[in-house]
Amino acid sequence: MATPAYLNALRAFEASARHGTFTAAATELNVTPAAVGQQVRNLEAWLGTTLFIRAGRGTGQLELTPNAQLALPDIRAAFDRLAIGMARLRERSAHSGLTVTVSPAFASKWLVPRLERFQSAYPTLDVQLNTDARSLDFTIERVDIGVRYGSGQWPGLTSERLMEESMFPVCAPDYPLLRNGQIEPGTLHKCTLIHDLSMPIDAAFPGWRHWLDCAGYPEVDAGHGLRINNSAAVLQAAVERQGLALARSVMARDDLNAGRLIRPFLAGTIEWPLQQAYYIVYRTDHGELTNVRLFREWLLAEVDNTVGRKLTGRATSATAATPR
């Protein structure tokens, strides 16, 4: 059993094995490559066995020995357990906090308007909201929980379906080209089409060309209009009477309920259920941490209380995917 004196050496070994070089491991550990190499040599001397084969002179590339390959999973698991213990110690502190990651658009149109209810229920739990548009590394960025939009598969994270959605046209209730609250077929070609560039235009997320063709308006030009790379800004442009937007139902729900937006086509006009959905995501080994559990349960209850979830979905642990 390793003594505390060798914990740093084990960390140097694990990082070197993961990165394949002492240089990359040193960058992560914020020490010099020489220090990492010395830690590994000390560990080899203490164990009486070689851990790495130095492959190719001058390349710095490392190859694990067979014994090291067998031991590495257990060492990684031990460090993961240490991280869980540290997280539990942090959550017991007097100033307990929770870091939540969501997209800027989801924060603006769904989460922030509801977040006060969570803070009222748990006034001593400080929430830090990270709205970085990138898909963050939960470990490096110290993120506790988040909501992501996609297929439900992200490496190293457990995901649970929160909300599915559909897509349909919307506009302001006083949009100038409305007649009795509807867009007439003869005036559709005069409307400014607002395009959402934040999502890919493909079969899974159809754009205006798809909608016009399926709705029976193949003659209307879909190439013109206003292009915006943020879903919340797309809806705001529609609220401000700048044109018609293809809205995602989750994003547009509050604006529709408040009367800031309407659906300007007859009921039953083409509405797409989208293949992608919103998922609660968190590190698998953090799922039972108190703060993570409280926020997860609040999100699920908030959706149940306001709109009802068509699919509850069971939590699944993902091992590979490309996040969106």
mmCIF file of C-alpha atoms in Angstrom:
data_model
loop_
_atom_site.group_PDB
_atom_site.id
_atom_site.type_symbol
_atom_site.label_atom_id
_atom_site.label_comp_id
_atom_site.label_asym_id
_atom_site.label_seq_id
_atom_site.Cartn_x
_atom_site.Cartn_y
_atom_site.Cartn_z
ATOM 1 C CA MET A 1 0.000 0.000 0.000
ATOM 2 C CA ALA A 2 1.409 3.398 -1.014
ATOM 3 C CA THR A 3 2.286 5.800 1.766
ATOM 4 C CA PRO A 4 1.220 9.484 1.568
ATOM 5 C CA ALA A 5 4.760 10.351 0.471
ATOM 6 C CA TYR A 6 4.120 8.548 -2.800
ATOM 7 C CA LEU A 7 0.756 10.103 -3.659
ATOM 8 C CA ASN A 8 2.438 12.817 -5.729
ATOM 9 C CA ALA A 9 4.498 10.160 -7.492
ATOM 10 C CA LEU A 10 1.350 8.176 -8.269
ATOM 11 C CA ARG A 11 -0.288 11.335 -9.601
ATOM 12 C CA ALA A 12 2.758 11.953 -11.820
ATOM 13 C CA PHE A 13 2.569 8.362 -13.069
ATOM 14 C CA GLU A 14 -1.187 8.576 -13.816
ATOM 15 C CA ALA A 15 -0.887 11.889 -15.647
ATOM 16 C CA SER A 16 2.110 10.667 -17.660
ATOM 17 C CA ALA A 17 0.260 7.487 -18.629
ATOM 18 C CA ARG A 18 -2.794 9.497 -19.720
ATOM 19 C CA HIS A 19 -0.859 12.055 -21.767
ATOM 20 C CA GLY A 20 1.916 9.798 -23.029
ATOM 21 C CA THR A 21 4.719 12.272 -22.219
ATOM 22 C CA PHE A 22 6.293 13.814 -19.141
ATOM 23 C CA THR A 23 6.002 17.234 -20.787
ATOM 24 C CA ALA A 24 2.217 17.109 -21.153
ATOM 25 C CA ALA A 25 1.828 15.678 -17.659
ATOM 26 C CA ALA A 26 3.983 18.497 -16.278
ATOM 27 C CA THR A 27 1.732 21.100 -17.913
ATOM 28 C CA GLU A 28 -1.317 19.590 -16.203
ATOM 29 C CA LEU A 29 0.417 19.297 -12.828
ATOM 30 C CA ASN A 30 2.026 22.744 -13.094
ATOM 31 C CA VAL A 31 5.566 21.453 -12.519
ATOM 32 C CA THR A 32 8.577 20.869 -14.766
ATOM 33 C CA PRO A 33 8.966 17.763 -16.960
ATOM 34 C CA ALA A 34 12.142 16.951 -15.019
ATOM 35 C CA ALA A 35 10.143 16.947 -11.768
ATOM 36 C CA VAL A 36 7.566 14.572 -13.238
ATOM 37 C CA GLY A 37 10.275 12.271 -14.536
ATOM 38 C CA GLN A 38 11.982 12.227 -11.154
ATOM 39 C CA GLN A 39 8.699 11.412 -9.373
ATOM 40 C CA VAL A 40 8.135 8.484 -11.734
ATOM 41 C CA ARG A 41 11.706 7.212 -11.269
ATOM 42 C CA ASN A 42 11.293 7.433 -7.489
ATOM 43 C CA LEU A 43 8.101 5.404 -7.746
ATOM 44 C CA GLU A 44 9.810 2.807 -9.952
ATOM 45 C CA ALA A 45 12.661 2.535 -7.455
ATOM 46 C CA TRP A 46 10.264 2.153 -4.528
ATOM 47 C CA LEU A 47 8.216 -0.507 -6.344
ATOM 48 C CA GLY A 48 11.258 -2.254 -7.790
ATOM 49 C CA THR A 49 9.730 -2.383 -11.269
ATOM 50 C CA THR A 50 9.740 -0.377 -14.489
ATOM 51 C CA LEU A 51 6.529 1.502 -15.332
ATOM 52 C CA PHE A 52 7.335 3.036 -18.709
ATOM 53 C CA ILE A 53 9.229 2.042 -21.805
ATOM 54 C CA ARG A 54 10.842 5.192 -23.220
ATOM 55 C CA ALA A 55 9.903 4.762 -26.882
ATOM 56 C CA GLY A 56 12.081 6.495 -29.462
ATOM 57 C CA ARG A 57 14.975 8.632 -28.365
ATOM 58 C CA GLY A 58 14.233 12.330 -28.469
ATOM 59 C CA THR A 59 10.485 11.901 -28.967
ATOM 60 C CA GLY A 60 9.586 11.865 -25.295
ATOM 61 C CA GLN A 61 6.825 9.317 -25.969
ATOM 62 C CA LEU A 62 6.064 6.862 -23.169
ATOM 63 C CA GLU A 63 4.717 3.332 -23.400
ATOM 64 C CA LEU A 64 3.329 1.507 -20.380
ATOM 65 C CA THR A 65 4.834 -1.796 -19.358
ATOM 66 C CA PRO A 66 2.369 -4.716 -19.059
ATOM 67 C CA ASN A 67 2.360 -4.507 -15.245
ATOM 68 C CA ALA A 68 1.695 -0.770 -15.355
ATOM 69 C CA GLN A 69 -1.189 -1.296 -17.793
ATOM 70 C CA LEU A 70 -2.794 -3.742 -15.358
ATOM 71 C CA ALA A 71 -2.406 -1.413 -12.375
ATOM 72 C CA LEU A 72 -3.441 1.868 -14.049
ATOM 73 C CA PRO A 73 -7.259 1.381 -13.912
ATOM 74 C CA ASP A 74 -7.163 0.782 -10.151
ATOM 75 C CA ILE A 75 -4.936 3.807 -9.580
ATOM 76 C CA ARG A 76 -7.287 6.000 -11.631
ATOM 77 C CA ALA A 77 -10.277 4.658 -9.717
ATOM 78 C CA ALA A 78 -8.531 5.506 -6.440
ATOM 79 C CA PHE A 79 -7.951 9.104 -7.527
ATOM 80 C CA ASP A 80 -11.593 9.329 -8.617
ATOM 81 C CA ARG A 81 -12.670 8.179 -5.157
ATOM 82 C CA LEU A 82 -10.393 10.790 -3.588
ATOM 83 C CA ALA A 83 -12.045 13.459 -5.769
ATOM 84 C CA ILE A 84 -15.475 12.329 -4.562
ATOM 85 C CA GLY A 85 -14.314 12.542 -0.961
ATOM 86 C CA MET A 86 -12.987 16.046 -1.490
ATOM 87 C CA ALA A 87 -16.268 17.047 -3.135
ATOM 88 C CA ARG A 88 -18.191 15.731 -0.152
ATOM 89 C CA LEU A 89 -15.968 17.725 2.191
ATOM 90 C CA ARG A 90 -16.554 20.857 0.106
ATOM 91 C CA GLU A 91 -20.318 20.413 0.089
ATOM 92 C CA ARG A 92 -20.331 20.259 3.888
ATOM 93 C CA SER A 93 -18.641 23.650 4.153
ATOM 94 C CA ALA A 94 -20.465 26.678 5.521
ATOM 95 C CA HIS A 95 -20.563 28.326 2.096
ATOM 96 C CA SER A 96 -21.765 25.400 0.056
ATOM 97 C CA GLY A 97 -22.046 26.120 -3.656
ATOM 98 C CA LEU A 98 -23.104 24.629 -6.967
ATOM 99 C CA THR A 99 -21.657 25.358 -10.410
ATOM 100 C CA VAL A 100 -24.179 24.899 -13.217
ATOM 101 C CA THR A 101 -23.357 25.022 -16.930
ATOM 102 C CA VAL A 102 -25.956 25.847 -19.608
ATOM 103 C CA SER A 103 -25.918 27.550 -22.995
ATOM 104 C CA PRO A 104 -26.454 31.322 -23.084
ATOM 105 C CA ALA A 105 -29.763 30.908 -24.923
ATOM 106 C CA PHE A 106 -31.132 28.284 -22.524
ATOM 107 C CA ALA A 107 -30.098 30.413 -19.558
ATOM 108 C CA SER A 108 -31.873 33.452 -20.957
ATOM 109 C CA LYS A 109 -35.099 31.859 -22.199
ATOM 110 C CA TRP A 110 -35.704 29.075 -19.673
ATOM 111 C CA LEU A 111 -33.436 28.708 -16.646
ATOM 112 C CA VAL A 112 -32.876 32.245 -15.333
ATOM 113 C CA PRO A 113 -36.607 33.160 -15.243
ATOM 114 C CA ARG A 114 -37.166 30.088 -13.011
ATOM 115 C CA LEU A 115 -33.968 30.054 -10.962
ATOM 116 C CA GLU A 116 -35.350 32.286 -8.214
ATOM 117 C CA ARG A 117 -37.621 29.434 -7.156
ATOM 118 C CA PHE A 118 -34.617 27.182 -6.562
ATOM 119 C CA GLN A 119 -32.794 29.886 -4.639
ATOM 120 C CA SER A 120 -35.870 30.507 -2.504
ATOM 121 C CA ALA A 121 -36.081 26.805 -1.673
ATOM 122 C CA TYR A 122 -32.345 26.568 -0.847
ATOM 123 C CA PRO A 123 -31.238 30.063 0.219
ATOM 124 C CA THR A 124 -27.900 28.918 1.691
ATOM 125 C CA LEU A 125 -26.809 27.144 -1.496
ATOM 126 C CA ASP A 126 -24.858 29.550 -3.708
ATOM 127 C CA VAL A 127 -25.392 28.917 -7.434
ATOM 128 C CA GLN A 128 -22.713 29.877 -9.932
ATOM 129 C CA LEU A 129 -24.136 29.886 -13.455
ATOM 130 C CA ASN A 130 -21.627 29.284 -16.264
ATOM 131 C CA THR A 131 -23.065 30.237 -19.663
ATOM 132 C CA ASP A 132 -19.989 29.483 -21.741
ATOM 133 C CA ALA A 133 -21.177 28.346 -25.166
ATOM 134 C CA ARG A 134 -18.492 25.614 -25.224
ATOM 135 C CA SER A 135 -19.123 22.128 -23.913
ATOM 136 C CA LEU A 136 -17.004 22.344 -20.775
ATOM 137 C CA ASP A 137 -14.878 19.626 -19.220
ATOM 138 C CA PHE A 138 -16.671 19.089 -15.902
ATOM 139 C CA THR A 139 -13.513 18.012 -14.084
ATOM 140 C CA ILE A 140 -11.175 20.759 -15.277
ATOM 141 C CA GLU A 141 -13.793 23.533 -14.973
ATOM 142 C CA ARG A 142 -15.131 22.128 -11.658
ATOM 143 C CA VAL A 143 -18.692 21.986 -12.958
ATOM 144 C CA ASP A 144 -21.232 20.139 -10.811
ATOM 145 C CA ILE A 145 -24.234 19.788 -13.113
ATOM 146 C CA GLY A 146 -25.574 21.208 -16.347
ATOM 147 C CA VAL A 147 -28.194 21.106 -19.060
ATOM 148 C CA ARG A 148 -27.095 20.255 -22.593
ATOM 149 C CA TYR A 149 -28.934 20.019 -25.882
ATOM 150 C CA GLY A 150 -28.163 17.057 -28.091
ATOM 151 C CA SER A 151 -28.459 13.295 -28.450
ATOM 152 C CA GLY A 152 -27.831 12.472 -24.785
ATOM 153 C CA GLN A 153 -24.358 11.028 -25.241
ATOM 154 C CA TRP A 154 -21.366 12.875 -23.750
ATOM 155 C CA PRO A 155 -18.090 11.273 -22.659
ATOM 156 C CA GLY A 156 -17.723 10.718 -18.940
ATOM 157 C CA LEU A 157 -21.145 12.130 -18.060
ATOM 158 C CA THR A 158 -24.437 10.645 -16.981
ATOM 159 C CA SER A 159 -27.350 12.164 -18.893
ATOM 160 C CA GLU A 160 -31.066 12.205 -18.152
ATOM 161 C CA ARG A 161 -33.658 13.501 -20.582
ATOM 162 C CA LEU A 162 -35.241 16.682 -19.295
ATOM 163 C CA MET A 163 -37.351 18.024 -22.170
ATOM 164 C CA GLU A 164 -37.949 17.197 -25.777
ATOM 165 C CA GLU A 165 -39.126 19.853 -28.186
ATOM 166 C CA SER A 166 -40.594 20.642 -31.571
ATOM 167 C CA MET A 167 -40.147 23.471 -34.039
ATOM 168 C CA PHE A 168 -42.703 25.786 -35.705
ATOM 169 C CA PRO A 169 -42.995 29.370 -37.044
ATOM 170 C CA VAL A 170 -43.719 32.302 -34.714
ATOM 171 C CA CYS A 171 -43.966 36.064 -34.970
ATOM 172 C CA ALA A 172 -45.063 39.074 -32.927
ATOM 173 C CA PRO A 173 -48.851 39.479 -32.463
ATOM 174 C CA ASP A 174 -48.623 42.889 -34.160
ATOM 175 C CA TYR A 175 -46.397 41.825 -37.042
ATOM 176 C CA PRO A 176 -47.425 44.126 -39.926
ATOM 177 C CA LEU A 177 -48.198 41.364 -42.449
ATOM 178 C CA LEU A 178 -50.684 39.542 -40.196
ATOM 179 C CA ARG A 179 -54.335 39.443 -41.193
ATOM 180 C CA ASN A 180 -56.683 38.383 -38.387
ATOM 181 C CA GLY A 181 -53.750 36.860 -36.584
ATOM 182 C CA GLN A 182 -52.657 34.754 -39.534
ATOM 183 C CA ILE A 183 -50.099 34.925 -42.343
ATOM 184 C CA GLU A 184 -51.958 34.492 -45.612
ATOM 185 C CA PRO A 185 -50.278 32.373 -48.307
ATOM 186 C CA GLY A 186 -50.240 35.294 -50.713
ATOM 187 C CA THR A 187 -48.170 37.462 -48.388
ATOM 188 C CA LEU A 188 -45.698 34.846 -47.144
ATOM 189 C CA HIS A 189 -43.144 35.797 -49.798
ATOM 190 C CA LYS A 190 -43.080 39.351 -48.361
ATOM 191 C CA CYS A 191 -42.143 38.207 -44.858
ATOM 192 C CA THR A 192 -38.596 38.449 -43.533
ATOM 193 C CA LEU A 193 -37.469 34.981 -42.518
ATOM 194 C CA ILE A 194 -35.269 34.875 -39.401
ATOM 195 C CA HIS A 195 -32.696 32.051 -39.577
ATOM 196 C CA ASP A 196 -31.153 30.438 -36.490
ATOM 197 C CA LEU A 197 -27.480 29.758 -37.227
ATOM 198 C CA SER A 198 -26.752 28.299 -33.801
ATOM 199 C CA MET A 199 -27.895 24.845 -34.902
ATOM 200 C CA PRO A 200 -26.933 22.804 -37.987
ATOM 201 C CA ILE A 201 -29.374 22.855 -40.879
ATOM 202 C CA ASP A 202 -29.929 19.173 -41.633
ATOM 203 C CA ALA A 203 -32.620 16.515 -41.460
ATOM 204 C CA ALA A 204 -32.412 16.488 -37.657
ATOM 205 C CA PHE A 205 -32.850 20.261 -37.424
ATOM 206 C CA PRO A 206 -34.696 21.483 -40.544
ATOM 207 C CA GLY A 207 -34.550 25.125 -41.579
ATOM 208 C CA TRP A 208 -36.891 27.403 -43.476
ATOM 209 C CA ARG A 209 -36.385 25.629 -46.814
ATOM 210 C CA HIS A 210 -37.570 22.355 -45.282
ATOM 211 C CA TRP A 211 -40.541 23.994 -43.610
ATOM 212 C CA LEU A 212 -41.687 25.890 -46.713
ATOM 213 C CA ASP A 213 -41.482 22.764 -48.888
ATOM 214 C CA CYS A 214 -43.336 20.572 -46.390
ATOM 215 C CA ALA A 215 -45.972 23.237 -45.703
ATOM 216 C CA GLY A 216 -46.770 23.589 -49.395
ATOM 217 C CA TYR A 217 -44.908 26.790 -50.249
ATOM 218 C CA PRO A 218 -42.074 25.612 -52.528
ATOM 219 C CA GLU A 219 -42.231 28.844 -54.534
ATOM 220 C CA VAL A 220 -41.250 31.040 -51.570
ATOM 221 C CA ASP A 221 -37.562 31.971 -51.496
ATOM 222 C CA ALA A 222 -35.880 30.772 -48.291
ATOM 223 C CA GLY A 223 -32.488 32.223 -49.124
ATOM 224 C CA HIS A 224 -33.189 35.741 -47.912
ATOM 225 C CA GLY A 225 -33.800 37.108 -44.441
ATOM 226 C CA LEU A 226 -32.070 37.817 -41.146
ATOM 227 C CA ARG A 227 -29.425 35.392 -39.859
ATOM 228 C CA ILE A 228 -28.584 35.177 -36.136
ATOM 229 C CA ASN A 229 -26.292 32.731 -34.315
ATOM 230 C CA ASN A 230 -28.145 32.684 -30.983
ATOM 231 C CA SER A 231 -31.556 31.081 -30.423
ATOM 232 C CA ALA A 232 -32.626 33.603 -27.780
ATOM 233 C CA ALA A 233 -31.734 36.508 -30.085
ATOM 234 C CA VAL A 234 -33.715 34.859 -32.897
ATOM 235 C CA LEU A 235 -36.838 34.928 -30.736
ATOM 236 C CA GLN A 236 -36.155 38.478 -29.569
ATOM 237 C CA ALA A 237 -35.947 39.620 -33.181
ATOM 238 C CA ALA A 238 -39.355 38.029 -33.781
ATOM 239 C CA VAL A 239 -40.779 39.709 -30.646
ATOM 240 C CA GLU A 240 -39.585 43.029 -32.060
ATOM 241 C CA ARG A 241 -41.583 42.521 -35.280
ATOM 242 C CA GLN A 242 -38.550 41.919 -37.482
ATOM 243 C CA GLY A 243 -39.944 38.829 -39.177
ATOM 244 C CA LEU A 244 -40.959 35.188 -38.839
ATOM 245 C CA ALA A 245 -38.773 32.819 -36.830
ATOM 246 C CA LEU A 246 -38.673 29.047 -36.719
ATOM 247 C CA ALA A 247 -38.969 28.612 -32.965
ATOM 248 C CA ARG A 248 -37.886 25.746 -30.773
ATOM 249 C CA SER A 249 -40.808 25.059 -28.451
ATOM 250 C CA VAL A 250 -38.823 25.064 -25.196
ATOM 251 C CA MET A 251 -37.193 28.389 -26.011
ATOM 252 C CA ALA A 252 -40.425 30.018 -27.165
ATOM 253 C CA ARG A 253 -42.799 28.675 -24.499
ATOM 254 C CA ASP A 254 -42.680 31.639 -22.113
ATOM 255 C CA ASP A 255 -42.961 34.176 -24.941
ATOM 256 C CA LEU A 256 -45.984 32.334 -26.333
ATOM 257 C CA ASN A 257 -47.655 32.071 -22.927
ATOM 258 C CA ALA A 258 -47.059 35.777 -22.282
ATOM 259 C CA GLY A 259 -48.434 36.780 -25.678
ATOM 260 C CA ARG A 260 -45.153 38.247 -26.899
ATOM 261 C CA LEU A 261 -45.192 35.710 -29.740
ATOM 262 C CA ILE A 262 -47.946 33.882 -31.609
ATOM 263 C CA ARG A 263 -48.114 31.020 -34.070
ATOM 264 C CA PRO A 264 -49.284 32.718 -37.272
ATOM 265 C CA PHE A 265 -50.415 29.657 -39.203
ATOM 266 C CA LEU A 266 -53.498 27.520 -38.775
ATOM 267 C CA ALA A 267 -53.402 24.765 -36.159
ATOM 268 C CA GLY A 268 -51.959 21.582 -37.597
ATOM 269 C CA THR A 269 -49.554 23.361 -39.931
ATOM 270 C CA ILE A 270 -46.233 21.557 -40.092
ATOM 271 C CA GLU A 271 -44.584 21.183 -36.664
ATOM 272 C CA TRP A 272 -41.467 19.062 -36.353
ATOM 273 C CA PRO A 273 -40.638 16.980 -33.297
ATOM 274 C CA LEU A 274 -36.863 17.368 -33.101
ATOM 275 C CA GLN A 275 -34.593 14.363 -32.634
ATOM 276 C CA GLN A 276 -32.414 16.200 -30.144
ATOM 277 C CA ALA A 277 -33.558 17.126 -26.657
ATOM 278 C CA TYR A 278 -32.461 18.794 -23.422
ATOM 279 C CA TYR A 279 -30.595 16.608 -20.936
ATOM 280 C CA ILE A 280 -29.468 17.016 -17.359
ATOM 281 C CA VAL A 281 -25.784 16.050 -17.282
ATOM 282 C CA TYR A 282 -23.388 15.429 -14.421
ATOM 283 C CA ARG A 283 -20.312 13.398 -13.631
ATOM 284 C CA THR A 284 -21.378 9.834 -12.932
ATOM 285 C CA ASP A 285 -19.423 9.728 -9.685
ATOM 286 C CA HIS A 286 -21.075 12.960 -8.446
ATOM 287 C CA GLY A 287 -24.694 11.929 -8.939
ATOM 288 C CA GLU A 288 -25.365 11.366 -5.241
ATOM 289 C CA LEU A 289 -23.712 14.520 -3.963
ATOM 290 C CA THR A 290 -26.348 16.472 -2.070
ATOM 291 C CA ASN A 291 -26.196 19.713 -4.050
ATOM 292 C CA VAL A 292 -26.185 17.912 -7.393
ATOM 293 C CA ARG A 293 -29.134 15.758 -6.334
ATOM 294 C CA LEU A 294 -31.130 18.768 -5.116
ATOM 295 C CA PHE A 295 -30.652 20.712 -8.354
ATOM 296 C CA ARG A 296 -31.399 17.670 -10.520
ATOM 297 C CA GLU A 297 -34.621 16.975 -8.619
ATOM 298 C CA TRP A 298 -35.617 20.640 -8.841
ATOM 299 C CA LEU A 299 -35.107 20.694 -12.616
ATOM 300 C CA LEU A 300 -37.264 17.596 -13.083
ATOM 301 C CA ALA A 301 -39.980 18.953 -10.795
ATOM 302 C CA GLU A 302 -39.894 22.343 -12.520
ATOM 303 C CA VAL A 303 -40.530 20.743 -15.882
ATOM 304 C CA ASP A 304 -43.261 18.487 -14.460
ATOM 305 C CA ASN A 305 -44.992 21.439 -12.812
ATOM 306 C CA THR A 306 -44.915 23.744 -15.809
ATOM 307 C CA VAL A 307 -45.220 21.701 -18.986
ATOM 308 C CA GLY A 308 -45.095 17.989 -18.203
ATOM 309 C CA ARG A 309 -42.421 15.796 -19.686
ATOM 310 C CA LYS A 310 -43.468 13.610 -22.624
ATOM 311 C CA LEU A 311 -40.524 11.291 -21.984
ATOM 312 C CA THR A 312 -39.076 10.776 -18.542
ATOM 313 C CA GLY A 313 -36.010 8.895 -19.755
ATOM 314 C CA ARG A 314 -33.765 6.941 -17.452
ATOM 315 C CA ALA A 315 -30.329 8.181 -16.533
ATOM 316 C CA THR A 316 -27.611 6.610 -18.646
ATOM 317 C CA SER A 317 -23.851 6.774 -18.455
ATOM 318 C CA ALA A 318 -22.271 7.724 -21.774
ATOM 319 C CA THR A 319 -18.847 6.675 -22.938
ATOM 320 C CA ALA A 320 -18.517 8.358 -26.336
ATOM 321 C CA ALA A 321 -20.183 11.094 -28.352
ATOM 322 C CA THR A 322 -19.806 14.460 -30.005
ATOM 323 C CA PRO A 323 -21.530 17.119 -27.876
ATOM 324 C CA ARG A 324 -23.523 19.999 -29.274
#
